[in-house]
CSV table of C-alpha atoms in Angstrom, one decimal:
chain,number,residue,atom,x,y,z
A,15,UNK,CA,-8.6,14.3,27.1
A,16,UNK,CA,-5.8,14.1,29.3
A,17,UNK,CA,-3.6,12.1,26.6
A,18,UNK,CA,-4.5,14.5,23.8
A,19,UNK,CA,-3.9,17.6,26.2
A,20,UNK,CA,-0.2,16.2,26.5
A,21,UNK,CA,0.4,15.6,22.5
A,22,UNK,CA,-0.7,19.3,22.4
A,23,UNK,CA,2.1,20.3,25.0
A,24,UNK,CA,4.8,18.0,23.7
A,25,UNK,CA,4.1,19.9,20.3
A,26,UNK,CA,4.0,23.5,21.8
A,27,UNK,CA,7.4,22.2,23.4
A,28,UNK,CA,9.0,21.2,20.1
A,29,UNK,CA,7.6,24.5,18.6
A,30,UNK,CA,9.3,26.7,21.1
A,31,UNK,CA,12.9,24.7,21.2
A,32,UNK,CA,12.7,25.1,17.0
A,33,UNK,CA,12.0,29.0,17.4
A,34,UNK,CA,14.6,29.1,19.9
A,35,UNK,CA,17.2,27.4,18.1
A,36,UNK,CA,16.4,29.5,14.8
A,37,UNK,CA,17.2,32.6,17.0
A,38,UNK,CA,20.8,31.1,18.3
A,39,UNK,CA,21.5,30.0,14.2
A,40,UNK,CA,20.8,33.5,13.6
A,41,UNK,CA,22.8,35.4,16.1
A,42,UNK,CA,25.6,32.7,15.5
A,43,UNK,CA,25.4,30.8,18.5
A,44,UNK,CA,24.8,27.5,17.0
A,45,UNK,CA,26.6,26.9,13.5
A,46,UNK,CA,24.5,27.0,10.6
A,47,UNK,CA,23.5,23.7,9.0
A,48,UNK,CA,23.3,22.1,12.3
A,49,UNK,CA,20.2,20.0,13.0
A,50,UNK,CA,17.3,21.5,14.5
A,51,UNK,CA,15.3,19.7,17.1
A,52,UNK,CA,13.2,16.8,16.3
A,53,UNK,CA,10.9,14.9,17.9
A,54,UNK,CA,7.2,13.3,17.4
A,55,UNK,CA,4.4,11.8,19.4
A,56,UNK,CA,1.4,11.0,17.1
A,57,UNK,CA,-1.7,9.0,17.7
A,58,UNK,CA,-3.9,7.7,14.8
A,59,UNK,CA,-7.3,5.8,15.0
A,60,UNK,CA,-9.3,4.5,12.4
A,61,UNK,CA,-12.6,2.6,11.8
A,62,UNK,CA,-13.1,0.2,8.8
A,63,UNK,CA,-15.9,-1.3,7.4
A,64,UNK,CA,-16.6,-4.3,4.6
A,65,UNK,CA,-17.6,-2.4,1.4
A,66,UNK,CA,-20.6,-5.0,1.1
A,67,UNK,CA,-22.0,-5.0,4.8
A,68,UNK,CA,-25.3,-3.6,4.8
A,69,UNK,CA,-25.3,-1.5,7.8
A,70,UNK,CA,-23.3,1.6,8.5
A,71,UNK,CA,-21.9,2.8,11.8
A,72,UNK,CA,-24.6,4.8,13.6
A,73,UNK,CA,-24.1,9.0,13.2
A,74,UNK,CA,-23.8,9.0,17.3
A,75,UNK,CA,-20.7,6.5,17.3
A,76,UNK,CA,-19.4,8.6,14.2
A,77,UNK,CA,-19.4,11.5,16.1
A,78,UNK,CA,-18.1,10.4,19.7
A,79,UNK,CA,-15.0,8.6,18.0
A,80,UNK,CA,-14.6,11.5,15.6
A,81,UNK,CA,-14.5,14.2,18.7
A,82,UNK,CA,-12.7,12.1,21.2
A,83,UNK,CA,-10.0,10.2,18.8
A,84,UNK,CA,-9.8,11.8,15.6
A,85,UNK,CA,-11.0,8.8,14.0
A,86,UNK,CA,-10.6,8.4,10.0
A,87,UNK,CA,-13.2,6.2,8.4
A,88,UNK,CA,-12.0,3.7,5.6
A,89,UNK,CA,-13.7,0.6,3.7
A,90,UNK,CA,-12.0,-2.6,2.4
A,91,UNK,CA,-12.7,-5.8,0.8
A,92,UNK,CA,-12.0,-9.2,1.7
A,93,UNK,CA,-9.5,-9.1,-1.0
A,94,UNK,CA,-7.7,-6.1,-0.2
A,95,UNK,CA,-7.9,-5.9,3.7
A,96,UNK,CA,-4.8,-7.0,4.5
A,97,UNK,CA,-2.9,-5.0,2.1
A,98,UNK,CA,-5.0,-1.7,3.0
A,99,UNK,CA,-4.5,-2.5,6.6
A,100,UNK,CA,-0.7,-3.0,6.2
A,101,UNK,CA,-0.3,0.1,4.2
A,102,UNK,CA,-2.2,2.3,7.1
A,103,UNK,CA,-0.4,0.8,9.8
A,104,UNK,CA,3.1,1.5,8.0
A,105,UNK,CA,2.2,5.0,7.3
A,106,UNK,CA,1.0,6.0,10.6
A,107,UNK,CA,4.5,4.5,12.0
A,108,UNK,CA,6.7,5.9,9.7
A,109,UNK,CA,7.3,2.4,8.5
A,110,UNK,CA,8.4,1.0,11.4
A,111,UNK,CA,5.4,-1.5,11.9
A,112,UNK,CA,4.9,-2.9,7.9
A,113,UNK,CA,3.5,-6.1,8.2
A,114,UNK,CA,0.7,-5.9,11.0
A,115,UNK,CA,-1.0,-8.8,9.3
A,116,UNK,CA,0.5,-11.7,7.6
A,117,UNK,CA,-0.2,-12.4,4.0
A,118,UNK,CA,-2.1,-15.2,4.4
A,119,UNK,CA,-4.4,-13.7,7.4
A,120,UNK,CA,-8.1,-14.7,6.8
A,121,UNK,CA,-10.7,-11.9,6.0
A,122,UNK,CA,-13.3,-13.9,4.8
A,123,UNK,CA,-15.3,-13.4,7.8
A,124,UNK,CA,-14.3,-9.9,8.5
A,125,UNK,CA,-16.9,-7.0,8.6
A,126,UNK,CA,-15.3,-4.5,10.8
A,127,UNK,CA,-11.7,-3.2,12.1
A,128,UNK,CA,-10.9,-0.9,14.6
A,129,UNK,CA,-7.2,0.4,14.7
A,130,UNK,CA,-4.9,2.7,16.8
A,131,UNK,CA,-1.3,3.5,16.1
A,132,UNK,CA,1.0,4.8,18.2
A,133,UNK,CA,4.4,6.8,16.7
A,134,UNK,CA,6.9,8.1,19.0
A,135,UNK,CA,10.5,9.6,18.4
A,136,UNK,CA,12.7,11.6,21.1
A,137,UNK,CA,16.2,12.1,22.0
A,138,UNK,CA,17.7,12.0,25.4
A,139,UNK,CA,18.1,15.0,27.4
A,140,UNK,CA,21.9,14.1,28.3
A,141,UNK,CA,23.0,12.2,24.9
A,142,UNK,CA,25.3,9.0,25.1
A,143,UNK,CA,28.9,9.6,23.8
A,144,UNK,CA,29.6,7.6,21.2
A,145,UNK,CA,33.0,7.4,22.1
A,146,UNK,CA,31.8,5.5,25.5
A,147,UNK,CA,29.9,2.8,23.2
A,148,UNK,CA,31.6,-0.5,23.3
A,149,UNK,CA,30.8,-4.2,22.7
A,150,UNK,CA,29.9,-6.7,25.6
A,151,UNK,CA,28.0,-9.6,26.5
A,152,UNK,CA,24.4,-9.2,26.7
A,153,UNK,CA,22.6,-12.0,29.2
A,154,UNK,CA,19.7,-13.3,27.5
A,155,UNK,CA,16.8,-14.3,29.3
A,156,UNK,CA,17.6,-18.4,29.1
A,157,UNK,CA,20.9,-17.5,30.5
A,158,UNK,CA,23.0,-17.5,27.3
A,159,UNK,CA,25.0,-14.4,26.0
A,160,UNK,CA,25.3,-12.3,22.9
A,161,UNK,CA,27.4,-9.7,21.8
A,162,UNK,CA,25.7,-6.1,21.7
A,163,UNK,CA,26.9,-2.5,21.6
A,164,UNK,CA,26.7,-1.0,25.1
A,165,UNK,CA,26.1,2.8,25.6
A,166,UNK,CA,27.6,4.3,28.8
A,167,UNK,CA,27.4,7.3,30.9
A,168,UNK,CA,27.6,8.7,34.5
A,169,UNK,CA,24.8,11.3,35.6
A,170,UNK,CA,22.8,12.4,38.5
A,171,UNK,CA,19.4,10.5,37.7
A,172,UNK,CA,16.6,9.2,39.6
A,173,UNK,CA,17.1,5.7,40.8
A,174,UNK,CA,15.6,3.2,43.2
A,175,UNK,CA,16.8,0.0,44.8
A,176,UNK,CA,15.3,-2.7,47.2
A,177,UNK,CA,16.3,-6.3,47.6
A,178,UNK,CA,14.2,-7.4,44.5
A,179,UNK,CA,14.5,-4.6,42.1
A,180,UNK,CA,16.7,-1.9,40.9
A,181,UNK,CA,15.4,0.8,38.3
A,182,UNK,CA,16.9,4.2,36.9
A,183,UNK,CA,14.9,7.2,35.0
A,184,UNK,CA,16.3,8.5,31.9
A,185,UNK,CA,14.6,12.0,31.0
A,186,UNK,CA,14.0,12.7,27.3
A,187,UNK,CA,13.2,16.0,25.5
A,188,UNK,CA,9.6,17.4,25.9
A,189,UNK,CA,8.5,15.9,29.6
A,190,UNK,CA,8.8,12.3,28.9
A,191,UNK,CA,11.2,9.7,30.5
A,192,UNK,CA,11.9,6.1,30.2
A,193,UNK,CA,12.6,3.8,33.3
A,194,UNK,CA,14.8,0.7,32.8
A,195,UNK,CA,13.7,-2.1,35.4
A,196,UNK,CA,15.9,-5.1,36.6
A,197,UNK,CA,14.7,-7.6,38.5
A,198,UNK,CA,11.0,-7.5,40.0
A,199,UNK,CA,8.1,-5.3,38.5
A,200,UNK,CA,5.8,-5.7,41.1
A,201,UNK,CA,4.3,-2.5,42.7
A,202,UNK,CA,6.5,-0.5,40.2
A,203,UNK,CA,4.5,2.5,40.2
A,204,UNK,CA,5.1,3.0,43.7
A,205,UNK,CA,8.7,2.2,43.3
A,206,UNK,CA,9.0,4.6,40.4
A,207,UNK,CA,7.7,7.6,42.7
A,208,UNK,CA,10.2,6.7,45.3
A,209,UNK,CA,13.2,7.1,42.9
A,210,UNK,CA,15.5,9.8,44.5
A,211,UNK,CA,18.3,11.5,42.5
A,212,UNK,CA,21.7,9.7,42.8
A,213,UNK,CA,24.6,9.8,40.9
A,214,UNK,CA,24.6,6.8,38.7
A,215,UNK,CA,26.5,5.0,36.0
A,216,UNK,CA,24.3,3.6,33.6
A,217,UNK,CA,24.9,1.0,30.8
A,218,UNK,CA,22.3,0.1,28.3
A,219,UNK,CA,22.3,-2.1,25.3
A,220,UNK,CA,21.6,-0.5,22.0
A,221,UNK,CA,18.3,-2.2,20.8
A,222,UNK,CA,15.9,-3.0,18.2
A,223,UNK,CA,13.0,-5.4,19.1
A,224,UNK,CA,9.7,-6.2,17.6
A,225,UNK,CA,7.3,-7.8,19.6
A,226,UNK,CA,3.5,-8.7,19.2
A,227,UNK,CA,0.6,-10.5,20.7
A,228,UNK,CA,-1.3,-12.4,18.1
A,229,UNK,CA,-2.8,-15.9,18.0
A,230,UNK,CA,-5.6,-15.1,19.9
A,231,UNK,CA,-3.3,-14.5,23.0
A,232,UNK,CA,-4.7,-10.9,23.9
A,233,UNK,CA,-8.1,-12.6,23.7
A,234,UNK,CA,-7.1,-15.4,25.9
A,235,UNK,CA,-5.9,-13.1,28.7
A,236,UNK,CA,-9.0,-10.9,28.5
A,237,UNK,CA,-10.9,-14.2,28.7
A,238,UNK,CA,-9.1,-15.5,31.4
A,239,UNK,CA,-10.1,-12.0,33.5
A,240,UNK,CA,-13.6,-11.9,32.8
A,241,UNK,CA,-14.2,-10.4,29.4
A,242,UNK,CA,-16.6,-12.9,27.6
A,243,UNK,CA,-19.4,-11.7,25.9
A,244,UNK,CA,-18.0,-9.8,23.3
A,245,UNK,CA,-16.3,-12.9,21.9
A,246,UNK,CA,-19.3,-14.7,21.3
A,247,UNK,CA,-22.4,-14.4,19.5
A,248,UNK,CA,-24.1,-12.7,22.3
A,249,UNK,CA,-21.9,-9.7,21.9
A,250,UNK,CA,-24.0,-6.4,21.4
A,251,UNK,CA,-22.4,-3.6,19.5
A,252,UNK,CA,-25.7,-2.1,18.6
A,253,UNK,CA,-24.2,1.2,19.8
A,254,UNK,CA,-21.7,1.2,17.3
A,255,UNK,CA,-23.4,-0.6,14.1
A,256,UNK,CA,-26.8,-2.5,13.6
A,257,UNK,CA,-25.2,-5.9,12.6
A,258,UNK,CA,-24.4,-9.3,14.3
A,259,UNK,CA,-20.5,-9.1,15.1
A,260,UNK,CA,-18.4,-10.0,17.7
A,261,UNK,CA,-14.5,-9.9,18.6
A,262,UNK,CA,-12.9,-12.2,16.7
A,263,UNK,CA,-9.0,-11.0,17.1
A,264,UNK,CA,-7.3,-8.9,18.9
A,265,UNK,CA,-3.3,-7.9,17.4
A,266,UNK,CA,-0.9,-5.9,19.1
A,267,UNK,CA,2.7,-5.1,17.5
A,268,UNK,CA,5.5,-3.1,18.9
A,269,UNK,CA,8.7,-1.9,17.6
A,270,UNK,CA,11.4,-0.4,19.8
A,271,UNK,CA,14.7,1.2,18.5
A,272,UNK,CA,16.9,2.5,21.2
A,273,UNK,CA,20.6,4.4,20.5
């Protein structure tokens, strides 16, 4: 409910910005042909079932996930599962994530799929000037260097530093901020809360990154932290569907571009 409320607030702020922009164009304050404000914060959820699975999702489960998460329902066959799932992910992320599953993903025992996608696009409250963007050396985690285009600006921003951590928070349109952290991320929420406005020079590389958790990585993490029954034959998903199912895989993929 909290997240749904924020997305509604985000959309309403954008609507107000577009209306203000249109009035300023009509009054001559903004040149005609200028790009209108645009940003997006979208969440999509879907629940999938293999076509020949005898049981169906229970009505109480359908009601709950439709009401709380706006979930769509879909069906698949072992033959078309990869294609259909990848198409859904690509569509909901504006083609940012096109191959969630590899072509050779084993779907022979697949019965139920739960999917969630988040698409976010926004702009900085204080944009970086392209005139100040210059190439430089970026030091990688293993100590090597690669050439990257670095953006630069000096502004009054929320900033925090101690012996282990240095962080700066850059505000974006629509009430969202992005925090950049160097060093330790221990007690990060406390450090973000302790950040204070200071004049800061920020240098950030342009990014286009893709990362994923697959090959049972998330399952291993959850198992080590006490979640075990859901991955075995003792799993009980009878609140969802009357079928002998368990969680066989959890896959998460992220694509981040920054300019």
